Short mmCIF file of C-alpha atoms in Angstrom, two decimals:
data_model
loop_
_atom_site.label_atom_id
_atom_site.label_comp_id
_atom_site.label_asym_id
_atom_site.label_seq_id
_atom_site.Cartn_x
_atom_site.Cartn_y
_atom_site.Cartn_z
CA UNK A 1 36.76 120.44 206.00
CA UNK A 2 35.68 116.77 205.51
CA UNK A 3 37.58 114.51 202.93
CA UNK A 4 35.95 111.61 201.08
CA UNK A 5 37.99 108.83 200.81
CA UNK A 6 39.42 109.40 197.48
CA UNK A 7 40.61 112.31 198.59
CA UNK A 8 43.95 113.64 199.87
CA UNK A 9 44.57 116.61 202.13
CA UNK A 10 48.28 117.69 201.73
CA UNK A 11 50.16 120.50 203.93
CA UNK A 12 53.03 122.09 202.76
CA UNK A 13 55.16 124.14 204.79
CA UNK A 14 58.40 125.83 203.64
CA UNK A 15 60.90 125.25 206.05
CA UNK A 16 63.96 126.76 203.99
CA UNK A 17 64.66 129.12 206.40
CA UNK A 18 64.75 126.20 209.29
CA UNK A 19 66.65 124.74 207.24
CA UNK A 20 69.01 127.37 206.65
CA UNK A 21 69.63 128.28 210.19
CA UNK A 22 70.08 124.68 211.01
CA UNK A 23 72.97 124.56 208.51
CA UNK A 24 74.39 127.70 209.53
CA UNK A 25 74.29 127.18 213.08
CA UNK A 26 76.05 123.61 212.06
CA UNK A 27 78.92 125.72 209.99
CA UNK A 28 79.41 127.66 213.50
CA UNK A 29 79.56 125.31 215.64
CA UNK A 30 82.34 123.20 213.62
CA UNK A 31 83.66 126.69 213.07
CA UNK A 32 84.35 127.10 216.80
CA UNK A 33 84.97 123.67 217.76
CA UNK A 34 87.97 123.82 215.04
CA UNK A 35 89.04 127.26 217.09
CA UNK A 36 88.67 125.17 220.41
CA UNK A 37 90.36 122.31 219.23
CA UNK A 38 93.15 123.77 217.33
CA UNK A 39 94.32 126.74 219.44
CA UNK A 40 97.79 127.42 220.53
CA UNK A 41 97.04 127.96 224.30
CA UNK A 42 95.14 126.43 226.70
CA UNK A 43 91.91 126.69 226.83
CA UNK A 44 89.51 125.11 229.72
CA UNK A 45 86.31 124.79 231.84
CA UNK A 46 86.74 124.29 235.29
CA UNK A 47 84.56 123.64 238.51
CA UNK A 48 84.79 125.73 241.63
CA UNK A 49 85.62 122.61 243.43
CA UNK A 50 88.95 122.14 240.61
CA UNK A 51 87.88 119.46 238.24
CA UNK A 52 87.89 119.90 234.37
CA UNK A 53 84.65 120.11 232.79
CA UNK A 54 86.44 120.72 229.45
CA UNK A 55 89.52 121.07 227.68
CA UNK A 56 91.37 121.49 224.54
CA UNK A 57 94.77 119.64 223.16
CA UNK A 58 96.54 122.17 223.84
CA UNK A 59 95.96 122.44 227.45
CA UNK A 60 96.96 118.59 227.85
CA UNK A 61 99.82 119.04 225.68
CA UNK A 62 100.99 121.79 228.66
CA UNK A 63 100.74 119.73 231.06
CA UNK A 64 102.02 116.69 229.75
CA UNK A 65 99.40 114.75 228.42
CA UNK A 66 98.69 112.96 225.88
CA UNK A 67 94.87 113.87 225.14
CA UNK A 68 92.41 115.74 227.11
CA UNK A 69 90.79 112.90 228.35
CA UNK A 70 93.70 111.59 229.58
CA UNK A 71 93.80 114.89 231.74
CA UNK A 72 90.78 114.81 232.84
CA UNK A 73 90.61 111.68 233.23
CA UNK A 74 93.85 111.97 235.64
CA UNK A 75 93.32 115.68 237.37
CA UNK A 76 90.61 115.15 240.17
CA UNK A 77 91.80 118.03 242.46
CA UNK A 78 93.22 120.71 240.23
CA UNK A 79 94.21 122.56 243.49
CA UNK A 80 95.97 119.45 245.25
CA UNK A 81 97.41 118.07 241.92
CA UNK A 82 98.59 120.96 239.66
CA UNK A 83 99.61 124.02 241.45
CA UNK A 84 102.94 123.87 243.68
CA UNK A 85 101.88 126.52 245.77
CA UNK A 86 98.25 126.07 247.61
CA UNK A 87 97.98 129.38 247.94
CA UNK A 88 97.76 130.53 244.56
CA UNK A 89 94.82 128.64 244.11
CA UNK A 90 93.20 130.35 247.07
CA UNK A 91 94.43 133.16 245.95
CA UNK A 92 92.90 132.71 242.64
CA UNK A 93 89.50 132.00 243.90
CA UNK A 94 89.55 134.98 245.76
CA UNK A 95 89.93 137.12 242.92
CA UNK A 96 87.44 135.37 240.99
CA UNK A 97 85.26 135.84 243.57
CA UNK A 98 86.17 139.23 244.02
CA UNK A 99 86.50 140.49 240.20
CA UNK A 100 84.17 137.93 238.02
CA UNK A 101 87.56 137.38 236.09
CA UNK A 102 91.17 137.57 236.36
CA UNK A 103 94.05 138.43 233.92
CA UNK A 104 97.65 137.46 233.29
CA UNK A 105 97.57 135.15 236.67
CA UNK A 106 101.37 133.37 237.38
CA UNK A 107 102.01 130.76 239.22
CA UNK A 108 104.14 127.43 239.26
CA UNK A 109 102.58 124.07 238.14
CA UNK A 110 103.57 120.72 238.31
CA UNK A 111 103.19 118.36 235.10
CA UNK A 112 102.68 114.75 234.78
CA UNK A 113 105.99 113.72 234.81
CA UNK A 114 106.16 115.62 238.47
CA UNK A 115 108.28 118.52 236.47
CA UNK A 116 107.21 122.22 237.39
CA UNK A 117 106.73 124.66 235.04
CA UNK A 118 105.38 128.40 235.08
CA UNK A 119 101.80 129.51 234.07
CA UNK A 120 100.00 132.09 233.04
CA UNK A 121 96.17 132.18 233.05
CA UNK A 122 93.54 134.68 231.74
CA UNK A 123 90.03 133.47 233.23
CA UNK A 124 86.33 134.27 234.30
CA UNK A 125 83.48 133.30 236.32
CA UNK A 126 80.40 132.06 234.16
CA UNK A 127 77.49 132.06 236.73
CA UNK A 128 73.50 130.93 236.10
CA UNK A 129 70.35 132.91 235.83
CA UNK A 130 70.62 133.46 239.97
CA UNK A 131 74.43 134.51 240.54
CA UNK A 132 75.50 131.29 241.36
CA UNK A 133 79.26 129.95 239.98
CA UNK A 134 78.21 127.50 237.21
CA UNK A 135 82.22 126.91 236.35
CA UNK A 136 85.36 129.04 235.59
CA UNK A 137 86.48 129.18 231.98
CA UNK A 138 89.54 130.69 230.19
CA UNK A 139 93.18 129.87 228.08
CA UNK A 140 96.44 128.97 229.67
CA UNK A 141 100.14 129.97 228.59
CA UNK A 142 103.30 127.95 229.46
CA UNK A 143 105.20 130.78 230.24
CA UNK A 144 107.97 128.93 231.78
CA UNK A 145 110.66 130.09 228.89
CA UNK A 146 109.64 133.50 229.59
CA UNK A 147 110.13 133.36 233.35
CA UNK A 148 113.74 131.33 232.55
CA UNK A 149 114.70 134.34 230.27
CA UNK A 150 113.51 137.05 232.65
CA UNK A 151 115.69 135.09 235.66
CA UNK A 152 118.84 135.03 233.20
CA UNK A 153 118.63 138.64 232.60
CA UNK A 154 117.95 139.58 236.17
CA UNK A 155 121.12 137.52 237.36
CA UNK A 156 122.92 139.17 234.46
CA UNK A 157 122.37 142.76 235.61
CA UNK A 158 122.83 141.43 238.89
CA UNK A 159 126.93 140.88 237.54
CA UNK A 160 126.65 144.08 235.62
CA UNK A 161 126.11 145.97 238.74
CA UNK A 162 128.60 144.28 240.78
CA UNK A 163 131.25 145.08 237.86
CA UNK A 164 129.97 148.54 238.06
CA UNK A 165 130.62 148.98 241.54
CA UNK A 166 133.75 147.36 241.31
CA UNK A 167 134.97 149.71 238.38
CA UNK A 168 133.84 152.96 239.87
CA UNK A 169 135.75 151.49 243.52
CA UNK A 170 138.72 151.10 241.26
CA UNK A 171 138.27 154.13 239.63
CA UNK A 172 138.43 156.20 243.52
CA UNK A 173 141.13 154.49 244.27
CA UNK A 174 143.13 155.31 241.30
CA UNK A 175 141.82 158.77 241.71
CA UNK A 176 143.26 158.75 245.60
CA UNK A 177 146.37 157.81 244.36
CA UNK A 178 147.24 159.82 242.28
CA UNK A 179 146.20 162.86 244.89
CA UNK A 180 149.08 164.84 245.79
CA UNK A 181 148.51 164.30 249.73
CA UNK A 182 148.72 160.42 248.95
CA UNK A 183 151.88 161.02 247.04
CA UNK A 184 153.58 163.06 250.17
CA UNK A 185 152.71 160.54 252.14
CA UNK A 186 153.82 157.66 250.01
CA UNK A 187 157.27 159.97 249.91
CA UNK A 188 157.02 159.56 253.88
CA UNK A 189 157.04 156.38 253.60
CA UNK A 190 159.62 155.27 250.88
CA UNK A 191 162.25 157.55 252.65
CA UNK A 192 161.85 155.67 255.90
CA UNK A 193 164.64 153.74 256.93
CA UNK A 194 163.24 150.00 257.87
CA UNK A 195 166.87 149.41 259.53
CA UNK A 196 166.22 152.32 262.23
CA UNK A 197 162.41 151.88 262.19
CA UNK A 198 163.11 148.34 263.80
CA UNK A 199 165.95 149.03 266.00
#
């Protein structure tokens, strides 16, 4: 087709439904950002080598921070620099490595103000199109109240038990006494005369 110059050639092309699926992949995305940024727990991506790649407010706010940046900022070496025991990071790994993911994980962290406190993590491996370990995601609990609560209790069935013991001890010896062989030989006893016994 040839135009003269007088003449205009103009294409139309409907691009509602772009359009559409533009906006409601925009509504989504602020959706889950709003999820990500407002949760309760934790929630974090993490490198195999244990440096945040991302992490909510929340997840500072457990550890003592005052913004994730600040955290991430601060955090090089999550192994060296959060967990009290080395070996629960190894330990971790391992099961990450082992399972692709790894549920109600404990163990004791330290904070930025050097305090320790107990937490628990639900996480997974997310790996490329090859197998490889792109990073480790998944949400964190402080369960440090928890732990407190479950030590209290412990250390009061601990007393419970020793009371128990002590009662039913009491309880055998009250039983002994009042035995009729204990009683003869308590009347052995009480008619003993001290004066000749030492003479």
């Amino acid at each position: 087709m040839v135009l003269s110059e007088d003449e205009v050639l103009i294409i139309v092309r409907d691009i509602t439904d772009r359009k559409q699926a533009e906006e409601a992949l925009r509504i989504a995305e602020e959706n889950y950002r709003s999820i990500f940024e407002n949760a309760l727990e934790g929630i974090f991506q993490s490198s195999p080598q244990g440096k945040f790649i991302n992490a909510n407010p929340a997840l500072a706010k457990i550890y003592g921070y005052d913004s994730p940046e600040e955290m991430m900022a601060s955090i090089t070496n999550i192994s060296e620099q959060l967990y009290v025991d080395q070996e629960k990071r190894t330990e971790f790994r391992y099961l990450l490595s082992k399972q692709n993911s790894v549920k109600d994980f404990e163990y004791r962290c330290y904070c930025k103000d050097g305090s320790i406190i107990w937490i628990q993590i639900d996480a997974r491996v997310v790996n490329d199109n090859n197998g490889n370990v792109l990073y480790y995601e998944g949400i964190v609990q402080d369960i440090t109240e928890r732990k407190r609560k479950e030590e209290e209790l412990k250390r009061q069935l601990q007393e419970l038990q020793i009371e128990i013991d002590h009662k039913k001890r009491q309880k055998e010896v009250a039983s002994l006494t009042e035995s009729s062989y204990f009683q003869e030989v308590q009347q052995e006893i009480s008619n003993v005369n001290l004066d000749e016994f030492w003479s």
